[in-house]
mmCIF file of C-alpha atoms in Angstrom:
data_model
loop_
_atom_site.group_PDB
_atom_site.id
_atom_site.type_symbol
_atom_site.label_atom_id
_atom_site.label_comp_id
_atom_site.label_asym_id
_atom_site.label_seq_id
_atom_site.Cartn_x
_atom_site.Cartn_y
_atom_site.Cartn_z
ATOM 1 C CA SER A 1 145.743 127.138 210.400
ATOM 2 C CA ASN A 2 141.967 127.658 210.133
ATOM 3 C CA THR A 3 142.483 129.175 206.691
ATOM 4 C CA LEU A 4 144.487 126.134 205.661
ATOM 5 C CA LEU A 5 141.791 123.769 206.933
ATOM 6 C CA ALA A 6 139.071 125.748 205.170
ATOM 7 C CA THR A 7 141.113 125.796 201.959
ATOM 8 C CA ARG A 8 141.642 122.032 202.209
ATOM 9 C CA ARG A 9 137.881 121.520 202.677
ATOM 10 C CA ASN A 10 137.207 123.748 199.669
ATOM 11 C CA TYR A 11 139.788 121.840 197.662
ATOM 12 C CA LYS A 12 138.125 118.533 198.528
ATOM 13 C CA ALA A 13 134.684 119.935 197.692
ATOM 14 C CA VAL A 14 135.885 121.218 194.317
ATOM 15 C CA SER A 15 137.631 117.925 193.674
ATOM 16 C CA ASN A 16 134.389 116.083 194.426
ATOM 17 C CA LEU A 17 132.550 118.445 192.074
ATOM 18 C CA CYS A 18 135.085 117.648 189.351
ATOM 19 C CA THR A 19 134.430 113.944 189.854
ATOM 20 C CA ALA A 20 130.659 114.516 189.702
ATOM 21 C CA GLN A 21 131.030 116.618 186.543
ATOM 22 C CA ALA A 22 133.166 113.948 184.919
ATOM 23 C CA THR A 23 130.472 111.377 185.755
ATOM 24 C CA LYS A 24 127.775 113.621 184.252
ATOM 25 C CA ILE A 25 129.876 114.068 181.118
ATOM 26 C CA ARG A 26 130.307 110.312 180.717
ATOM 27 C CA SER A 27 126.571 109.837 181.224
ATOM 28 C CA LEU A 28 125.721 112.518 178.668
ATOM 29 C CA LYS A 29 128.139 111.021 176.162
ATOM 30 C CA ARG A 30 126.381 107.658 176.582
ATOM 31 C CA ASP A 31 123.012 109.396 176.135
ATOM 32 C CA ILE A 32 124.226 111.077 172.961
ATOM 33 C CA GLU A 33 125.533 107.790 171.613
ATOM 34 C CA ARG A 34 122.195 106.128 172.450
ATOM 35 C CA ILE A 35 120.197 108.931 170.825
ATOM 36 C CA GLU A 36 122.409 108.847 167.743
ATOM 37 C CA SER A 37 122.042 105.073 167.424
ATOM 38 C CA ILE A 38 118.247 104.998 167.688
ATOM 39 C CA SER A 39 117.526 108.313 166.050
ATOM 40 C CA ASN A 40 115.365 108.365 162.955
ATOM 41 C CA HIS A 41 116.752 111.836 162.426
ATOM 42 C CA ASP A 42 113.353 113.355 162.749
ATOM 43 C CA LYS A 43 113.116 116.858 164.111
ATOM 44 C CA ARG A 44 112.361 115.847 167.697
ATOM 45 C CA ASP A 45 115.323 113.465 167.923
ATOM 46 C CA THR A 46 117.612 116.017 166.323
ATOM 47 C CA GLU A 47 116.522 118.652 168.849
ATOM 48 C CA ALA A 48 117.087 116.235 171.737
ATOM 49 C CA LEU A 49 120.510 115.403 170.346
ATOM 50 C CA GLU A 50 121.442 119.072 170.014
ATOM 51 C CA LYS A 51 120.191 119.769 173.534
ATOM 52 C CA ALA A 52 122.265 116.885 174.889
ATOM 53 C CA ARG A 53 125.312 118.160 173.000
ATOM 54 C CA ARG A 54 124.837 121.673 174.429
ATOM 55 C CA ARG A 55 124.523 120.260 177.964
ATOM 56 C CA LEU A 56 127.615 118.162 177.378
ATOM 57 C CA LYS A 57 129.548 121.207 176.208
ATOM 58 C CA ASP A 58 128.329 123.210 179.237
ATOM 59 C CA TYR A 59 129.375 120.411 181.605
ATOM 60 C CA GLU A 60 132.787 120.108 179.954
ATOM 61 C CA GLU A 61 133.341 123.866 180.262
ATOM 62 C CA GLU A 62 132.274 123.768 183.898
ATOM 63 C CA LEU A 63 134.643 120.861 184.506
ATOM 64 C CA VAL A 64 137.521 122.884 183.033
ATOM 65 C CA ARG A 65 136.655 125.800 185.354
ATOM 66 C CA LEU A 66 136.370 123.492 188.355
ATOM 67 C CA ARG A 67 139.697 121.857 187.598
ATOM 68 C CA ALA A 68 141.322 125.287 187.315
ATOM 69 C CA GLY A 69 139.786 126.193 190.689
ATOM 70 C CA THR A 70 141.086 122.935 192.119
ATOM 71 C CA GLU A 71 144.587 123.749 190.897
ATOM 72 C CA ARG A 72 144.397 127.239 192.433
ATOM 73 C CA SER A 73 143.194 125.747 195.725
ATOM 74 C CA TYR A 74 146.029 123.229 195.703
ATOM 75 C CA GLU A 75 148.560 125.997 195.014
ATOM 76 C CA ARG A 76 147.078 128.089 197.829
ATOM 77 C CA ILE A 77 147.347 125.119 200.201
ATOM 78 C CA LYS A 78 151.035 124.748 199.291
ATOM 79 C CA GLU A 79 151.598 128.488 199.814
ATOM 80 C CA LEU A 80 149.911 128.338 203.220
ATOM 81 C CA GLU A 81 151.899 125.263 204.238
ATOM 82 C CA ASP A 82 155.136 127.006 203.192
ATOM 83 C CA SER A 83 154.101 130.135 205.083
ATOM 84 C CA ILE A 84 153.292 128.085 208.189
ATOM 85 C CA SER A 85 156.652 126.306 207.995
ATOM 86 C CA GLU A 86 158.424 129.639 207.620
ATOM 87 C CA ARG A 87 156.573 131.107 210.606
ATOM 88 C CA GLU A 88 157.257 128.023 212.715
ATOM 89 C CA LEU A 89 160.966 128.468 211.948
ATOM 90 C CA GLN A 90 160.761 132.166 212.903
ATOM 91 C CA ILE A 91 159.013 131.246 216.162
ATOM 92 C CA LYS A 92 161.701 128.655 216.933
ATOM 93 C CA GLU A 93 164.444 131.250 216.322
ATOM 94 C CA MET A 94 162.629 133.777 218.527
ATOM 95 C CA ASP A 95 162.275 131.155 221.282
ATOM 96 C CA GLU A 96 166.011 130.466 221.105
ATOM 97 C CA LYS A 97 166.779 134.201 221.315
ATOM 98 C CA GLU A 98 164.372 134.552 224.234
ATOM 99 C CA ASP A 99 166.084 131.655 226.041
ATOM 100 C CA SER A 100 169.464 133.288 225.454
ATOM 101 C CA LEU A 101 168.224 136.647 226.763
ATOM 102 C CA MET A 102 166.638 135.014 229.821
ATOM 103 C CA SER A 103 169.905 133.241 230.552
ATOM 104 C CA LYS A 104 171.786 136.557 230.316
ATOM 105 C CA LEU A 105 169.165 138.208 232.528
ATOM 106 C CA ARG A 106 169.608 135.501 235.182
ATOM 107 C CA GLY A 107 173.373 136.153 235.067
ATOM 108 C CA VAL A 108 172.818 139.893 235.457
ATOM 109 C CA ASN A 109 170.421 139.297 238.381
ATOM 110 C CA LEU A 110 172.980 137.058 240.105
ATOM 111 C CA ALA A 111 175.679 139.705 239.620
ATOM 112 C CA ARG A 112 173.346 142.424 240.962
ATOM 113 C CA ALA A 113 172.495 140.289 244.008
ATOM 114 C CA SER A 114 176.208 139.696 244.651
ATOM 115 C CA ILE A 115 176.972 143.411 244.376
ATOM 116 C CA GLU A 116 174.053 144.237 246.722
ATOM 117 C CA ASP A 117 175.370 141.693 249.234
ATOM 118 C CA LYS A 118 178.865 143.222 249.068
ATOM 119 C CA LEU A 119 177.405 146.724 249.363
ATOM 120 C CA ASN A 120 175.306 145.712 252.372
ATOM 121 C CA LYS A 121 178.321 144.055 253.978
ATOM 122 C CA ALA A 122 180.461 147.142 253.357
ATOM 123 C CA THR A 123 177.692 149.387 254.742
ATOM 124 C CA ARG A 124 177.480 147.277 257.926
ATOM 125 C CA GLU A 125 181.272 147.399 258.292
ATOM 126 C CA LEU A 126 181.235 151.185 257.948
ATOM 127 C CA GLU A 127 178.426 151.516 260.465
ATOM 128 C CA ALA A 128 180.351 149.275 262.837
ATOM 129 C CA LEU A 129 183.392 151.541 262.510
ATOM 130 C CA ASN A 130 181.346 154.657 263.254
#
C-alpha cells in the first residue's frame, strides 16, 4: 500500500514534469519563431538560433523519456492494484477457511465436553457401586 502511494506520487510528479517540459518546448518554439522572424542572419543571431534549436531538441528528448517513465509508472500502479486485489481475495478466502475451522473446533470442543461429562458421570456411578 505504501509502495502504491509512493508510485502514485512519483507518477504525478513525472506527469507534472511532462507538462512543464511541454510548456518549455512551446516557449522555445515561440522563441525560435521570434528569432527567425527578426534575424538578420548575422553570425550572432544564427548562433542564438542554433542554441535555441539544440535546447528545444534536448527538451523534446527529455519529454519523450519522461513520458516513457510516466507510462512505466502507470503500468506499475496497475500491477500493484491487481496484486493488492489478488491478495485481498486470498485474505478473504483464508478468513472463510479460518471461520470454517473455528466452527469445526467449537463442535469438537462441545463433543469433548459431552464425552467428559459422560465419563465423569460413569466414574461417579462406578464409585457409588464400589
